[in-house]
Short mmCIF file of C-alpha atoms and ligand atoms in Angstrom, two decimals:
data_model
loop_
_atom_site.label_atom_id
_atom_site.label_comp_id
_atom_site.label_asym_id
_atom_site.label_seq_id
_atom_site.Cartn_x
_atom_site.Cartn_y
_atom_site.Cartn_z
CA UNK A 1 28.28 -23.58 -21.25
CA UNK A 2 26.68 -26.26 -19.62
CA UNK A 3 25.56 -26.53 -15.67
CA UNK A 4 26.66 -28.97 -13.46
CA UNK A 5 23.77 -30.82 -11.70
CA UNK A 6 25.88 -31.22 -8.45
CA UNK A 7 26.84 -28.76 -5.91
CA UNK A 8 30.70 -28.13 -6.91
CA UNK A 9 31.96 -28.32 -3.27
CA UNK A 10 29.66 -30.82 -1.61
CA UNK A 11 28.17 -32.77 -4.63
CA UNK A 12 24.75 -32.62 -3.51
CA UNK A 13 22.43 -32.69 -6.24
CA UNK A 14 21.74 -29.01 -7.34
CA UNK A 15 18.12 -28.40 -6.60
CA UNK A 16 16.18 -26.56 -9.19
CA UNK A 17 14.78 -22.94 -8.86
CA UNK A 18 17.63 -22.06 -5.92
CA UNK A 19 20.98 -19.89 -6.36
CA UNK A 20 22.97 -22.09 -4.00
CA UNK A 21 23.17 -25.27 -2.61
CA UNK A 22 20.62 -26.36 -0.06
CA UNK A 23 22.86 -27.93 2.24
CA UNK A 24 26.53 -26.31 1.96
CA UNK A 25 24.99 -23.07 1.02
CA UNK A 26 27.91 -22.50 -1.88
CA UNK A 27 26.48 -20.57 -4.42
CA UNK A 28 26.24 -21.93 -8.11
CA UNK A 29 28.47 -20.38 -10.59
CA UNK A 30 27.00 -17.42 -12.59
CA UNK A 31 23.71 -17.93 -10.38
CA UNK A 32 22.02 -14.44 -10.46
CA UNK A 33 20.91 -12.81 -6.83
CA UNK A 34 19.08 -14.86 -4.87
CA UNK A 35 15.51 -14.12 -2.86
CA UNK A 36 15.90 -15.62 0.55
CA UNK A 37 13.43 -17.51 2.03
CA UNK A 38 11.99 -16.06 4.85
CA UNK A 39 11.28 -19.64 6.14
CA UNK A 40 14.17 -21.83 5.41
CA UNK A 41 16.62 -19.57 4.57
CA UNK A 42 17.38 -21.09 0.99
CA UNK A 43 18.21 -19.02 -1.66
CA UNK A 44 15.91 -19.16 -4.78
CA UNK A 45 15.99 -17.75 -8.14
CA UNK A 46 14.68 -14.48 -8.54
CA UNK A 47 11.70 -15.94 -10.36
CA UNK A 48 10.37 -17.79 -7.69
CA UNK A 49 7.48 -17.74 -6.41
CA UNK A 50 7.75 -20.28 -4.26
CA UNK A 51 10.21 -21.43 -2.34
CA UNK A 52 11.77 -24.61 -4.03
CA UNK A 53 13.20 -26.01 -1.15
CA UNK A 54 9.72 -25.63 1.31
CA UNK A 55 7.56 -24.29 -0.84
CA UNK A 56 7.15 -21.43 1.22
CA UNK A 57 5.36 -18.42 -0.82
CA UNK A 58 8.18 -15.68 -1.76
CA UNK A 59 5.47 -12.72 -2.69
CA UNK A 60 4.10 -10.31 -0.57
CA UNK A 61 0.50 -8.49 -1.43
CA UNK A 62 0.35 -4.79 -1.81
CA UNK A 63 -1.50 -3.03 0.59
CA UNK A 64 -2.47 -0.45 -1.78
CA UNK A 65 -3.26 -2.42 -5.01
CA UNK A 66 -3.86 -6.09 -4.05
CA UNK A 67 -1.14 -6.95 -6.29
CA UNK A 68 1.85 -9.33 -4.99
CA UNK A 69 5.10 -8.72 -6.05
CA UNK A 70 8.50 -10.69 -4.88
CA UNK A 71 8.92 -10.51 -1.17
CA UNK A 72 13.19 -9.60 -2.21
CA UNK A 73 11.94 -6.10 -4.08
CA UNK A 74 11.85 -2.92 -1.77
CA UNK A 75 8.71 -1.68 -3.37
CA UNK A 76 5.33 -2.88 -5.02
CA UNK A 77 5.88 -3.84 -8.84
CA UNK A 78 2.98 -2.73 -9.72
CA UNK A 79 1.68 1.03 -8.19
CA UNK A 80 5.52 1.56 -6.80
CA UNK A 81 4.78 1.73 -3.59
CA UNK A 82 7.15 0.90 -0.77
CA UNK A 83 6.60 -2.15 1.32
CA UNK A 84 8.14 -0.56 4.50
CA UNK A 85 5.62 0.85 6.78
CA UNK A 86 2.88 0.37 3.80
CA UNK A 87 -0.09 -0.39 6.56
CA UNK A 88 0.80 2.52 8.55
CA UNK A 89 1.01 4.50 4.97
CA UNK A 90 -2.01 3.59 4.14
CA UNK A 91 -4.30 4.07 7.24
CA UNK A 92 -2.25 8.18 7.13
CA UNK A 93 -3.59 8.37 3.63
CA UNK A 94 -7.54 7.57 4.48
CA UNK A 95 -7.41 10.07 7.36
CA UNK A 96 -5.99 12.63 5.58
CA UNK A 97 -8.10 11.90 2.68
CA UNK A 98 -11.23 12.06 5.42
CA UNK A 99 -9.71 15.28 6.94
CA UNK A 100 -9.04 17.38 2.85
CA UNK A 101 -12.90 15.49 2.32
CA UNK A 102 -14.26 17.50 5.63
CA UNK A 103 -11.87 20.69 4.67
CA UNK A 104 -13.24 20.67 1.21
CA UNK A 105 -16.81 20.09 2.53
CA UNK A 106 -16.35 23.47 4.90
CA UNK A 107 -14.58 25.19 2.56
CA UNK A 108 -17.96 24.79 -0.12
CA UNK A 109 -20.60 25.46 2.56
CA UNK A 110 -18.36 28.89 3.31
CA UNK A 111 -18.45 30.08 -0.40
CA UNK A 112 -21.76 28.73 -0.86
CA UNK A 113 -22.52 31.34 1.79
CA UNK A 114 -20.50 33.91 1.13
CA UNK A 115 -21.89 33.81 -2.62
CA UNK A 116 -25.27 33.62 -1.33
CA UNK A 117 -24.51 36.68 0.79
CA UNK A 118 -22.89 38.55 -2.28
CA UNK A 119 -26.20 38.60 -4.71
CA UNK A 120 -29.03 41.16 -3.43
CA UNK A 121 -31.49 37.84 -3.67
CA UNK A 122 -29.14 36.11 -1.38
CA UNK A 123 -28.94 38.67 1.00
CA UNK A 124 -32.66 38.64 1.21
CA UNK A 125 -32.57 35.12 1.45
CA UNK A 126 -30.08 35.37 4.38
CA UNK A 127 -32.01 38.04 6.20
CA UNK A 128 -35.07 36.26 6.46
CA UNK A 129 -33.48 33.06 7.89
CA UNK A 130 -31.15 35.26 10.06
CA UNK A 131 -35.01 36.99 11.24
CA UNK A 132 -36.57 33.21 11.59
CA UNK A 133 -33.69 32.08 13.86
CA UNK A 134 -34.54 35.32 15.66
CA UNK A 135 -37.41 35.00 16.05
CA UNK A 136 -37.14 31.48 17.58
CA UNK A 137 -34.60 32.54 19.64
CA UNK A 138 -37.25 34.65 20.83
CA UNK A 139 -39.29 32.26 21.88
CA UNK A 140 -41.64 31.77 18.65
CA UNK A 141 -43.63 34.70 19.36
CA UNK A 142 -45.19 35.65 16.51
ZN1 LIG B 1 26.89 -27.95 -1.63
ZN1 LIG B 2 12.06 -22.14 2.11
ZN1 LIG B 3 0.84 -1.99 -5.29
#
């Protein structure tokens, strides 16, 4: 089966890389789904990555990975994340990561002590800079 290289309803020449004609907007028999551009509004080929009519870019870059997939998928090709609200994703993720960073921080310096406070050496250890901060408390009498 061979393709026409005009538009079947307007005759226009069929432009290459598009599903449907530029200018009566009829799609081309057995074209596949188009991606449509965000400038122009033409549909292109799926394997654009351009936009053949104004040559507007049809990929988007991943917030998370750097990676640019088509701007027509819902998600990132490559680490499968979704493009919707990615930023805003991505600036939760860091503070939560800061916040379980700080928890986990805490959480050591608390078994750290209570560990230190569990062995008879520790204890000691503990004593003695519970007495020093006494004693300054006091006043650094000595
Ligand atoms: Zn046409
Ligand atoms: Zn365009
Ligand atoms: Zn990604």
């Amino acid at each position: 089966m061979s393709e026409p290289e005009e538009c079947e309803e307007c005759g226009a020449p069929r432009r290459a890389g598009l599903v449907a004609c530029a200018y009566c907007e009829t799609r081309y028999a057995g074209a596949p789904d188009g991606i449509s551009c965000p400038k122009c509004g033409d549909d292109n080929l799926p394997t654009q990555v351009r936009c053949a009519s104004c040559a507007s870019s049809l990929m988007q870059v991943c917030v998370f990975c750097t990676q640019s997939s088509s701007i027509a998928a819902n998600g990132c090709a490559h680490c499968g994340e979704t493009f919707e609200g990615a930023a805003e994703r991505k600036a939760q993720r860091a503070e939560q990561l800061r916040q379980q960073q700080l928890m986990g921080l805490a959480a050591t310096g608390m078994s750290a002590l209570g560990q230190a406070a569990a062995s008879p050496t520790g204890q000691g250890i503990l004593n003695e800079i519970l007495r020093d901060l006494g004693q300054a408390a006091m006043g650094r009498k000595k």
